[in-house]
Short mmCIF file of C-alpha atoms and ligand atoms in Angstrom, two decimals:
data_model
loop_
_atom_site.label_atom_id
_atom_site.label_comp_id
_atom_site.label_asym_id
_atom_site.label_seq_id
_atom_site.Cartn_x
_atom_site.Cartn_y
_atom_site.Cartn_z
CA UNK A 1 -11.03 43.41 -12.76
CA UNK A 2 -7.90 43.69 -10.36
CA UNK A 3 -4.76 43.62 -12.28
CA UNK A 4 -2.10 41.02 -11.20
CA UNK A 5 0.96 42.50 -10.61
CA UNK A 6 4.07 39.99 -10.36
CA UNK A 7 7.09 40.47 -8.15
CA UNK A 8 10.52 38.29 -9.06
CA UNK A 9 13.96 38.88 -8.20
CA UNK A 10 13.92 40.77 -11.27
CA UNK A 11 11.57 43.74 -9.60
CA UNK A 12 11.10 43.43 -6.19
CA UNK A 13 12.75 46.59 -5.05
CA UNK A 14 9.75 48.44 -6.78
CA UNK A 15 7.77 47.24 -4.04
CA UNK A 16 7.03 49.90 -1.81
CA UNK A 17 6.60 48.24 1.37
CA UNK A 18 10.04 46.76 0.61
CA UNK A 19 11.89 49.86 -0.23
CA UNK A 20 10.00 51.42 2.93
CA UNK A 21 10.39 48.85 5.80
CA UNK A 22 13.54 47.02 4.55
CA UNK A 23 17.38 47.47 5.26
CA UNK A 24 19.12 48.21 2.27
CA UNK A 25 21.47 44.75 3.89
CA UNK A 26 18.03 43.15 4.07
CA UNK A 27 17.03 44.00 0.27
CA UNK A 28 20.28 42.80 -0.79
CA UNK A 29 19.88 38.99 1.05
CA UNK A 30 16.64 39.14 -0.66
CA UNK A 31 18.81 39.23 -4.46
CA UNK A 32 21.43 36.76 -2.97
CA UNK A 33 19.00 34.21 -2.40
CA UNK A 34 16.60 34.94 -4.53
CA UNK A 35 19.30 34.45 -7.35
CA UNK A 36 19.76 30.54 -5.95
CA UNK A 37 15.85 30.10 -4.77
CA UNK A 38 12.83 31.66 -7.36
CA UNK A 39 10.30 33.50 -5.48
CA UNK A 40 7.62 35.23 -6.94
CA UNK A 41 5.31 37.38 -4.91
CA UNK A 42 1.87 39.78 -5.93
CA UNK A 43 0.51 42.88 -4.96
CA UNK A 44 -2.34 40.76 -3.18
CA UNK A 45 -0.09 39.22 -1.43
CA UNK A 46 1.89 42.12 -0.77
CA UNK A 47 -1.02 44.60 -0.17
CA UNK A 48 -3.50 42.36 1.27
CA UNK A 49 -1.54 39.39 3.19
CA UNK A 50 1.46 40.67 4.77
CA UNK A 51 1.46 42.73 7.83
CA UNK A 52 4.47 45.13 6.99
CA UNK A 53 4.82 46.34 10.81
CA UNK A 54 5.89 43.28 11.62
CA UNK A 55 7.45 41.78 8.60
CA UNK A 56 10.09 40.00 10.23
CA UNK A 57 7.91 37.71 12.16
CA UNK A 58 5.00 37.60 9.27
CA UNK A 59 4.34 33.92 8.70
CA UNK A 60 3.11 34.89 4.47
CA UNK A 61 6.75 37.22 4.55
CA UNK A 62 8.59 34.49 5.46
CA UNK A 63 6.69 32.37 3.12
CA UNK A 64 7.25 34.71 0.09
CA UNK A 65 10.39 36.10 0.08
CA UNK A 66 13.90 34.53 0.42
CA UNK A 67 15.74 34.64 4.02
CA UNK A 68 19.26 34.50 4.26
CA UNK A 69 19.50 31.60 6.45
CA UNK A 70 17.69 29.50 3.66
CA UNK A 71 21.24 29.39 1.81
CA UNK A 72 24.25 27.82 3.96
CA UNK A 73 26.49 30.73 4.88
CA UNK A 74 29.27 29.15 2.06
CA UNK A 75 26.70 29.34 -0.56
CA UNK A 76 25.37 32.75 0.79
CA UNK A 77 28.71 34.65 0.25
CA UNK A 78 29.28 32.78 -2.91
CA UNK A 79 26.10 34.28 -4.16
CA UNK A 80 27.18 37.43 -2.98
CA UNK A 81 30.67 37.49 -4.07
CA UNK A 82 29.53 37.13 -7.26
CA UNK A 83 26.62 39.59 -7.48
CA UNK A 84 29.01 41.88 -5.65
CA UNK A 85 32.06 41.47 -8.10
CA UNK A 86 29.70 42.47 -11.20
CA UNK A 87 29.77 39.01 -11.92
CA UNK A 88 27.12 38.66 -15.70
CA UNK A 89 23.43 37.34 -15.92
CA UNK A 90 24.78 34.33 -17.34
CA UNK A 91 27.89 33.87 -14.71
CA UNK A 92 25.11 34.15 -11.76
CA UNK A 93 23.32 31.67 -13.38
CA UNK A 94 25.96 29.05 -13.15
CA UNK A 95 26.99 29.97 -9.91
CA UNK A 96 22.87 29.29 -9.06
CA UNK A 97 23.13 25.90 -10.68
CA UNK A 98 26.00 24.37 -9.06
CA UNK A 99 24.55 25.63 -5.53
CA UNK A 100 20.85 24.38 -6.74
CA UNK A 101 22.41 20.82 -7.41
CA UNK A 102 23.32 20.43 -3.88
CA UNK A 103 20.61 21.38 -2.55
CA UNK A 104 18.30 17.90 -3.72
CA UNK A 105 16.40 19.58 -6.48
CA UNK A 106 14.61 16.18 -7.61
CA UNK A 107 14.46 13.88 -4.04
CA UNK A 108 13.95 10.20 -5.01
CA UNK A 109 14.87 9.62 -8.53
CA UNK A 110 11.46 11.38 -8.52
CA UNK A 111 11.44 11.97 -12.31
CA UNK A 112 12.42 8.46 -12.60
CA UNK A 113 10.40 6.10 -10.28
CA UNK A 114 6.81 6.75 -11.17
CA UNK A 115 6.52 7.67 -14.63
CA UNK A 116 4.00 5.56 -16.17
CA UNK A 117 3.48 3.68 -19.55
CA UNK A 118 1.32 3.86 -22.15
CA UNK A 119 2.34 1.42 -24.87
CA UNK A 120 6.06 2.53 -25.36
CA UNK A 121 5.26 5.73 -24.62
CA UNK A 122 6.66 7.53 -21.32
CA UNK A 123 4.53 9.99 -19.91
CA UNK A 124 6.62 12.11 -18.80
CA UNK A 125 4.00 14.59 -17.58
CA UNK A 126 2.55 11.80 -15.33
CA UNK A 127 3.10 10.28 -12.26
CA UNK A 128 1.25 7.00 -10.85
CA UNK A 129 2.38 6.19 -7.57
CA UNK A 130 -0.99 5.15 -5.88
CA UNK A 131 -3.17 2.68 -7.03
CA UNK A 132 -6.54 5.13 -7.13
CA UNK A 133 -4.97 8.61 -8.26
CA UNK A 134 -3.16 9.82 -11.09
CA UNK A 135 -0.87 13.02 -11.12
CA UNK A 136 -0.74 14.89 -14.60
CA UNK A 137 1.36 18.01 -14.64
CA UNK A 138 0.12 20.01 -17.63
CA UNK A 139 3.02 21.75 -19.12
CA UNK A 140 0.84 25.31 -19.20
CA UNK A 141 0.67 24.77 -15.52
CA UNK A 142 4.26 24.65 -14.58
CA UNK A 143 4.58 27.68 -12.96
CA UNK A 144 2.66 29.22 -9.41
CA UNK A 145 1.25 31.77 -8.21
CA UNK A 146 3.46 32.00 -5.62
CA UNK A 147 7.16 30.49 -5.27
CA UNK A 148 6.35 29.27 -1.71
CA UNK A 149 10.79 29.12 -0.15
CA UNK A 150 9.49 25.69 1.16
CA UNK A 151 8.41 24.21 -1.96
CA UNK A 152 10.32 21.15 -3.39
CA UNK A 153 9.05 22.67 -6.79
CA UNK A 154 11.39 25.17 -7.42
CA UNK A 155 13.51 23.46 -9.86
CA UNK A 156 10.39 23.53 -12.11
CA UNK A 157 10.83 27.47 -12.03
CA UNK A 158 14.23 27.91 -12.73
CA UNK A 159 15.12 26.82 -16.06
CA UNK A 160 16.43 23.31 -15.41
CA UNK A 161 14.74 21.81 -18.63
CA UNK A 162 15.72 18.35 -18.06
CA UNK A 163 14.16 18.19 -14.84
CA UNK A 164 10.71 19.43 -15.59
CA UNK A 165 8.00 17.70 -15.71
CA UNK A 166 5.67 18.52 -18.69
CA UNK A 167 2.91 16.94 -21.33
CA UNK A 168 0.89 17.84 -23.44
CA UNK A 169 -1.25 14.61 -24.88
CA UNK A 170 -4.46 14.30 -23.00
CA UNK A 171 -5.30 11.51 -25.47
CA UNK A 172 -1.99 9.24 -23.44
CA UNK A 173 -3.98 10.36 -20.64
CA UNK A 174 -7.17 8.88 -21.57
CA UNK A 175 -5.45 5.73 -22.96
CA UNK A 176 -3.60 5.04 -19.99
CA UNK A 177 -6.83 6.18 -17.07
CA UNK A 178 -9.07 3.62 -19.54
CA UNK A 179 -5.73 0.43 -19.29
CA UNK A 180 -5.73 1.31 -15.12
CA UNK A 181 -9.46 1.09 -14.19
CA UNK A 182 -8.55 1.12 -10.47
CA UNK A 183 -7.59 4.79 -11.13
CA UNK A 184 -10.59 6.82 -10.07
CA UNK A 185 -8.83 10.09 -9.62
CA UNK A 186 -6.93 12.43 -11.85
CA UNK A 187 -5.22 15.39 -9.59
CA UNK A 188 -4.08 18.05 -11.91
CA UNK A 189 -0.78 20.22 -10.21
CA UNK A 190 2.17 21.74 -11.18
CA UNK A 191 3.50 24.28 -10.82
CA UNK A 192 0.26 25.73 -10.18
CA UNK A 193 -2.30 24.49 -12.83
CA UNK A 194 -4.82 27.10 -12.05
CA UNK A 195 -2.42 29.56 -13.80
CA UNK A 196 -3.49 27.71 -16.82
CA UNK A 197 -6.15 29.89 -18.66
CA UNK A 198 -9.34 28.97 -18.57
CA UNK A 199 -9.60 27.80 -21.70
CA UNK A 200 -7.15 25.41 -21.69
CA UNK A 201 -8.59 23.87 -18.24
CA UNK A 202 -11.60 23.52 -20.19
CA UNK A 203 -9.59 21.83 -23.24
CA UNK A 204 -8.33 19.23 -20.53
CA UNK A 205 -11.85 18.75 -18.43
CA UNK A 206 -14.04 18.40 -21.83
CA UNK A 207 -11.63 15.85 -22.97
CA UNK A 208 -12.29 13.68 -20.19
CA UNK A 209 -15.58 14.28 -19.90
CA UNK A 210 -16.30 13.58 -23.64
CA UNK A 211 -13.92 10.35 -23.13
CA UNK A 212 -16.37 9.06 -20.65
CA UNK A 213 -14.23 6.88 -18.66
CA UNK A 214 -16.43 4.83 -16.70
CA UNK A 215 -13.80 4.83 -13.43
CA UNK A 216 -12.94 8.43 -13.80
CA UNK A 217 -14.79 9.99 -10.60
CA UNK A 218 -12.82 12.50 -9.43
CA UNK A 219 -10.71 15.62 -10.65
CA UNK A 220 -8.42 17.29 -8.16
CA UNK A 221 -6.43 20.75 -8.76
CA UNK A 222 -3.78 21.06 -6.42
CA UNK A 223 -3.79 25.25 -5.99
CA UNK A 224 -2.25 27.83 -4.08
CA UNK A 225 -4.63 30.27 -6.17
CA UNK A 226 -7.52 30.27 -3.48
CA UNK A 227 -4.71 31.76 -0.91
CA UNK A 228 -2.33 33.81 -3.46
CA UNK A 229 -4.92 35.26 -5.92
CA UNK A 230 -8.76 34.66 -5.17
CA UNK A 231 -9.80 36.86 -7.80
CA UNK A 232 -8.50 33.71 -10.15
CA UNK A 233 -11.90 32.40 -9.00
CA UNK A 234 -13.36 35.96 -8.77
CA UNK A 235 -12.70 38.94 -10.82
CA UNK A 236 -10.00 37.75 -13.44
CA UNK A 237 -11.23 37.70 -16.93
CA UNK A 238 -12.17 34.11 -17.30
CA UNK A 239 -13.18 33.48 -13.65
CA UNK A 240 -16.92 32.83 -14.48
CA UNK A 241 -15.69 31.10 -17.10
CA UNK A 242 -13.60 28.26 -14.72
CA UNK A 243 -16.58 28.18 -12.47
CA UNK A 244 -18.52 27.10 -15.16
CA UNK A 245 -15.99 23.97 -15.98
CA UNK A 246 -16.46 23.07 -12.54
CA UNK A 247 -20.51 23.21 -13.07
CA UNK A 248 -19.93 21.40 -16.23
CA UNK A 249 -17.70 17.91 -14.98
CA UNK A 250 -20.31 18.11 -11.84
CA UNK A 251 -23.25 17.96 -14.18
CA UNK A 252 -21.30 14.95 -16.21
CA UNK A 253 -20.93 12.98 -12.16
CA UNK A 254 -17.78 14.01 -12.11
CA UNK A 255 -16.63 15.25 -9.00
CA UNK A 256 -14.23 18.39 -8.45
CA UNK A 257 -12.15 18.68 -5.84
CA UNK A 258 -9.83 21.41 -4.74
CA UNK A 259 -6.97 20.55 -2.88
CA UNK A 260 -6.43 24.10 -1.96
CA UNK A 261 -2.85 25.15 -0.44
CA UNK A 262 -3.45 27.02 2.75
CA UNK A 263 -0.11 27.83 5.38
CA UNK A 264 -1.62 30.01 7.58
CA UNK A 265 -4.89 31.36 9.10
CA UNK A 266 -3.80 34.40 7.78
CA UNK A 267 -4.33 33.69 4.20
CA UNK A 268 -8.37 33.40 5.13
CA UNK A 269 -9.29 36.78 6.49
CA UNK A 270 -9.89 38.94 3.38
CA UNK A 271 -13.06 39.42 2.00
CA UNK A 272 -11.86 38.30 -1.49
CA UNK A 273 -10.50 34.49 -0.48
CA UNK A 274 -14.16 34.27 1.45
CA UNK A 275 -16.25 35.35 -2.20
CA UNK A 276 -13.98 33.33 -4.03
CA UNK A 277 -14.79 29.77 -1.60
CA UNK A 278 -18.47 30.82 -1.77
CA UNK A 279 -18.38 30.94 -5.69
CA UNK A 280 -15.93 27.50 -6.06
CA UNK A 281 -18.40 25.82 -3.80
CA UNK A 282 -21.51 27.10 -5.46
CA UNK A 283 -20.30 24.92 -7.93
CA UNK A 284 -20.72 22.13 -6.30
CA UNK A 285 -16.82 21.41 -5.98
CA UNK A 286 -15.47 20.63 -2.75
CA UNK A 287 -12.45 22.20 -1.12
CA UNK A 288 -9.95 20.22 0.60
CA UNK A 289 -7.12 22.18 3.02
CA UNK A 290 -3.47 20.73 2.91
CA UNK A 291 -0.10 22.21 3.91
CA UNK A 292 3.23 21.85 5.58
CA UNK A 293 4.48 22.46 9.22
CA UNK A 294 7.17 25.37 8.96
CA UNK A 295 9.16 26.07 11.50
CA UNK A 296 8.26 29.97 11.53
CA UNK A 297 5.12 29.76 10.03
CA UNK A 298 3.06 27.93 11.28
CA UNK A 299 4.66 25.76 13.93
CA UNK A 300 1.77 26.23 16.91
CA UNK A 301 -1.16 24.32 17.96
CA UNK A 302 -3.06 27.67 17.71
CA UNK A 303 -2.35 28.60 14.14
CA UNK A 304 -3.42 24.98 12.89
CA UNK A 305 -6.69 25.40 15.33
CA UNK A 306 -7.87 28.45 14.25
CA UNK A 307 -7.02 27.35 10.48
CA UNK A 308 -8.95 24.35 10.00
CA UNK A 309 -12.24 25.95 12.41
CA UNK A 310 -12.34 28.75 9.90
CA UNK A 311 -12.00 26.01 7.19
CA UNK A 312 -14.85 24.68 8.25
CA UNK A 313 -16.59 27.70 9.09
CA UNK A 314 -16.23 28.56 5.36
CA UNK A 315 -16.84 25.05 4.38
CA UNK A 316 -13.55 23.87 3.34
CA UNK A 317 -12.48 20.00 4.62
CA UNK A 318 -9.47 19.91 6.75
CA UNK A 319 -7.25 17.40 4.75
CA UNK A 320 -3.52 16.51 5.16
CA UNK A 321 -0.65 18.54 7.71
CA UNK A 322 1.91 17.29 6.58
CA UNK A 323 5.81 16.99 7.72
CA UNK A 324 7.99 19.51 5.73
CA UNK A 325 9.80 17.50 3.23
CA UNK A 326 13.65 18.01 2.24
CA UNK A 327 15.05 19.70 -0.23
CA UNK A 328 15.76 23.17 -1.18
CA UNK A 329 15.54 25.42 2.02
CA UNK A 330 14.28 22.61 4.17
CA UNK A 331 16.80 22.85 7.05
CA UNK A 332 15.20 25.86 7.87
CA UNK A 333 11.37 25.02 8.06
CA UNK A 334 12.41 21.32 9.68
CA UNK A 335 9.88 20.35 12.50
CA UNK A 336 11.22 17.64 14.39
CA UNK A 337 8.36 14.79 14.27
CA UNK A 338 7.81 14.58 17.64
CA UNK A 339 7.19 18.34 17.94
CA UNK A 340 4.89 17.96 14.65
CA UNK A 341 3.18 15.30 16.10
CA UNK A 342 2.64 17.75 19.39
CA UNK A 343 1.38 20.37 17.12
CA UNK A 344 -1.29 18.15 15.70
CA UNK A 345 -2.30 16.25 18.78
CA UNK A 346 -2.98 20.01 20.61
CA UNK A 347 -4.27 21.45 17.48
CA UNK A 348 -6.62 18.50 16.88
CA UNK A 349 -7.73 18.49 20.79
CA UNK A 350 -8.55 22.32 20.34
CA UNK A 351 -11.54 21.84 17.87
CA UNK A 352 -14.97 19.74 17.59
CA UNK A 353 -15.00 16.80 15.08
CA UNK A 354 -16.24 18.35 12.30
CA UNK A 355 -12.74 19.31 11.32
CA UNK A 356 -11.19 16.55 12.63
CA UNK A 357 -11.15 15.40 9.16
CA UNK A 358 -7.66 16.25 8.61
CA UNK A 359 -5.09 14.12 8.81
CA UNK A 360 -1.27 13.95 9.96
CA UNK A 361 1.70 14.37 11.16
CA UNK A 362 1.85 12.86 7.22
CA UNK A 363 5.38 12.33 5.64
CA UNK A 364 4.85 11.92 1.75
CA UNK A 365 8.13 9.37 1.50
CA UNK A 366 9.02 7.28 -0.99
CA UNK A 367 7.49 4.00 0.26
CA UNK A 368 4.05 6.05 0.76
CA UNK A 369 2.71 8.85 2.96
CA UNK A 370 3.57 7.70 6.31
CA UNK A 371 1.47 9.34 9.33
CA UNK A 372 3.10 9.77 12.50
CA UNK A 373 0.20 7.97 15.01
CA UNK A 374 2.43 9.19 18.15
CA UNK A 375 4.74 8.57 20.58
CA UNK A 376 4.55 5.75 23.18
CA UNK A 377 6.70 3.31 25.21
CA UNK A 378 6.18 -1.10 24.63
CA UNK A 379 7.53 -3.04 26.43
CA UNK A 380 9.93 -0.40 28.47
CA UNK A 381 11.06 1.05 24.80
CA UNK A 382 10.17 4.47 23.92
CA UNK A 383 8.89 4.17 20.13
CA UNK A 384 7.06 5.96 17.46
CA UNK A 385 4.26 4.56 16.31
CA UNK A 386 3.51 4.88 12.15
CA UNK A 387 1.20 3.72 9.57
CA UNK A 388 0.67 4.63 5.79
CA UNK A 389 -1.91 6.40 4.90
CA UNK A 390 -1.13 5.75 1.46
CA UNK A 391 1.64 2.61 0.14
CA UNK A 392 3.14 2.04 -3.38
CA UNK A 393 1.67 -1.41 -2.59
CA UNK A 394 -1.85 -0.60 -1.09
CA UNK A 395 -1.40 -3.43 1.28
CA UNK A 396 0.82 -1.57 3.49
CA UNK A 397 -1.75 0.78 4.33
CA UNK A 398 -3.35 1.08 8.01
CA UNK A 399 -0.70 -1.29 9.39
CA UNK A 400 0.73 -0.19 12.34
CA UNK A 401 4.84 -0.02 12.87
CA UNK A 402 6.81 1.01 15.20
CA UNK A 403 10.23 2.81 14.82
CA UNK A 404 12.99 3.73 17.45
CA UNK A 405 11.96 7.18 19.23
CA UNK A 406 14.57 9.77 17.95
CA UNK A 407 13.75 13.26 19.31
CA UNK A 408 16.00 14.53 16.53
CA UNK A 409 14.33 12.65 13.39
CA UNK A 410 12.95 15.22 11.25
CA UNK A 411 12.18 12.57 8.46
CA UNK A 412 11.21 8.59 7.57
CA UNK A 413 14.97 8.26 6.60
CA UNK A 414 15.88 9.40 10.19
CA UNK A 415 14.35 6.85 11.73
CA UNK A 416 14.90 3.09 12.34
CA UNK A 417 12.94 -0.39 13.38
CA UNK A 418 12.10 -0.48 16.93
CA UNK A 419 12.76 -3.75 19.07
CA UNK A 420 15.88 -4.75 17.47
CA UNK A 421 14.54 -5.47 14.28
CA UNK A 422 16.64 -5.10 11.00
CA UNK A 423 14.45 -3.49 8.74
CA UNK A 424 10.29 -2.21 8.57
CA UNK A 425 8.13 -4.66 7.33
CA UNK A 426 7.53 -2.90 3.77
CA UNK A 427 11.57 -2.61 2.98
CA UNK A 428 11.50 -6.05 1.16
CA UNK A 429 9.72 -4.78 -1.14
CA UNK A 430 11.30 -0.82 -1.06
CA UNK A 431 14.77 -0.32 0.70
CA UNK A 432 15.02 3.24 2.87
CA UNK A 433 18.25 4.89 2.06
CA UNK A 434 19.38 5.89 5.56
CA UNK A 435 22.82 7.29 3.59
CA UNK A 436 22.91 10.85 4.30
CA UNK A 437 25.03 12.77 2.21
CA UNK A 438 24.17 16.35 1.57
CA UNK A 439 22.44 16.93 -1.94
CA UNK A 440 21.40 13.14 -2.16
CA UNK A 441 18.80 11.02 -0.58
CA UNK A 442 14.74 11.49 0.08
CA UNK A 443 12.09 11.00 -0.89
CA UNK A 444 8.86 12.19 -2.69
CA UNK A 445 7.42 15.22 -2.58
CA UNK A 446 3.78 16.09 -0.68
CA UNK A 447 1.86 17.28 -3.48
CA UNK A 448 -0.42 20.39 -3.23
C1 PLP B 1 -0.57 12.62 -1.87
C2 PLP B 1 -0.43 11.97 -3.18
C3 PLP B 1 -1.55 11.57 -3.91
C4 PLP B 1 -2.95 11.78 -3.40
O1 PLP B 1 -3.17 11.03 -2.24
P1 PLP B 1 -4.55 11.10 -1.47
O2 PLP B 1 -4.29 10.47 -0.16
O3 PLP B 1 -5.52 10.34 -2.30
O4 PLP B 1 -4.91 12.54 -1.39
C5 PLP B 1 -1.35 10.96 -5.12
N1 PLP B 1 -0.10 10.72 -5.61
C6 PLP B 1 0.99 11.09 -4.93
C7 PLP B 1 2.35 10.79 -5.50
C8 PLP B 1 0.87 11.72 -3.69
O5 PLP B 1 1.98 12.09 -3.01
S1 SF4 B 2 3.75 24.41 -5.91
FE1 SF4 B 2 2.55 25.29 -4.22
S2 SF4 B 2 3.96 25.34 -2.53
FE2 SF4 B 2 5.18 25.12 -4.37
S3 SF4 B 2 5.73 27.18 -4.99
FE3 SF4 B 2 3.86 26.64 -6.08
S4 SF4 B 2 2.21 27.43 -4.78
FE4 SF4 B 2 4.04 27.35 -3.53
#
């Protein structure tokens, strides 16, 4: 067994990579931010994923831990005034929460839009936004392996109670999947639900395997564990144990599906994330790929190439790229769409069409996950062409529309009708709110 060894704000200066390689100016950026932004790092990651001679340019560094351009130079020195003038735990955490609530912690009325009913009851740890799949976020499972900077989680992480999401009834859950029988998929995420124990996994899956829901086909965990910590899947204590849950549903019909959190090629190279996709998919589980663009990270044709042909290689399905969504530190991983849509297009071109099963540019807005199809010209105006891949009504889905090319647009609320028109065809039914005002606005979140 390889112990897992956690790295916070609270310890990170233990690392000895960090205290090697690392300006003591540099280490202290790291606390600013970090105070404002969780991140959470492991010696895996740290021993096994980051190339230290080159931190500054490392794609899983930058993923990890906190840069200072994340924080807008007014709430950097805040930050650092404060930690700098001796200010108390409890004095930095205020300061952190009035930066945090500009920054869009919950996009969308997020918490409040698609929280379903069962009966009277809310369920609060739900969310049903597409007719086929169901989101539970099991309160064990609100944390991550990693704090990705990018992730639109982080308010999860950081003590905000009122804005987590969390439940604990799998019996609501059963009640409501059996009232929707167009739901055919339950995708367990978080947080990071594979933090859960196994046991408590196996609480959830033998609960709705015993319930034998006749449209239940498919369970999804949304992870970050295959990249962060393999051994969750290979030499923790209960690893067999989580293989065998998988085994189990599969035996039942029911089908397991990972959607597994990769950024970067670089996360697929050690010999430990290659045992532990051999052993998930001895299961009989399938792995699906998903991430972000980052500006940084993984914002070249060549990364996303050489990511999903090793997918493959390793037998993982190339799923969603998807456009980096707003809210936290988003300003600084923003891909323009057109240059996301680039990426994809030469990434795409570069391999055969056994991974062409991915799919994207995808922006996971309110109104649905909108895929960027391209960039073309009608009738002597230069437009982008969209579609959903996925509506709040299903209808919308796989219609084209077109919206007025904006090299700048880094987001559906950037963008506007092509040909004159006054709105897109779907905002009779949901408005856009083009209002930009900093801290407000977007939309939902793409979901690992
Ligand atoms: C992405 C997403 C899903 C899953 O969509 P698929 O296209 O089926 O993978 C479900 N619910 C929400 C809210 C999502 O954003
Ligand atoms: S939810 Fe995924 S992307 Fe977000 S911090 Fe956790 S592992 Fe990273």
């Amino acid at each position: 067994m390889e112990k897992y060894q956690a790295f916070t704000l609270r310890n990170f200066r233990s690392i000895p990579q960090i205290d090697q390689y690392l300006s003591e100016e540099e280490r202290f950026a790291i606390e600013v931010v970090g105070n404002v932004l969780p991140f959470k790092a492991n010696n895996y990651v740290v021993d096994q994923l980051i190339n230290w001679d080159n931190y500054k340019e490392d794609p899983i560094y930058i993923l990890t831990f906190p840069q200072k351009d994340m924080l807008e130079k007014d709430h950097f020195d805040e930050m650092a005034m404060a930690i700098k003038g001796g200010a108390s735990k409890s004095e930095l955490k205020l300061v952190a929460n009035k930066i945090r609530l500009e920054l869009n912690p919950h996009p969308a009325g997020q918490l409040e839009k698609n929280v379903p009913m069962v009966d009277d009851i809310r369920l609060t740890g739900v969310q049903h936004k597409y007719r086929e799949t169901m989101l539970f976020f099991p309160s064990q499972g609100q944390t991550c392996h990693a704090y990705c900077t990018f992730c639109f989680r982080w308010p999860q992480f950081v003590g905000m109670n009122e804005l987590k999401f969390a439940m604990r009834d799998v019996e609501l859950i059963i009640a409501y999947l059996r009232e929707h029988p167009n739901v055919t998929d339950i995708l367990f995420t978080g947080g990071d639900p594979l933090i859960m124990k196994t046991k408590i996994i196996e609480s959830y899956v033998d609960a709705l395997i015993d319930a034998k829901i006749p449209n239940l086909k498919t369970i999804r965990f949304g992870t970050k564990a295959l990249g962060y910590w393999p051994q969750r899947f290979t030499k923790d204590a209960d690893a067999d144990q989580l293989l065998r849950v998988f085994e189990k549903a599969k035996k039942a019909g029911i089908h397991i599906a990972l959607m597994a959190h990769f950024n970067h090629p670089q996360e697929l190279q050690t010999e430990e994330v290659k045992l532990a996709i051999d052993r998930v998919l001895n299961t009989g589980s399938v792995i699906r790929s998903q991430s972000p663009v980052m500006r940084g990270i993984n914002d070249n044709a060549d990364a996303w190439a050489t990511m999903w042909q090793q997918q493959v290689e390793l037998g993982c399905v190339p799923y969603y790229f998807f456009v980096a969504r707003d809210t936290g530190a988003q300003d600084y991983f923003a891909v323009e769409l057109e240059r996301a849509w680039r990426i994809f297009r030469n990434a795409y071109q570069k391999v055969s069409g056994v991974a062409r099963t991915v799919r994207g540019p995808s922006m996971s807005a309110g109104p649905g996950k909108v895929h960027i199809v391209g960039v073309s010209e009608v009738n002597g105006e230069k437009v982008f062409v969209l579609q959903f891949l996925q509506g709040r009504n299903p209808d919308w889905v796989c219609r084209p529309f077109f919206a007025k090319y904006d090299p700048k647009a880094i987001w559906l609320d950037d963008l506007y009708p092509a040909f004159g028109e006054e709105q897109f065809f779907f905002e009779n039914e949901y408005k856009i709110n083009r209002k930009k005002m900093s801290g407000t606005s977007r939309l939902e979140p793409e979901l690992i």
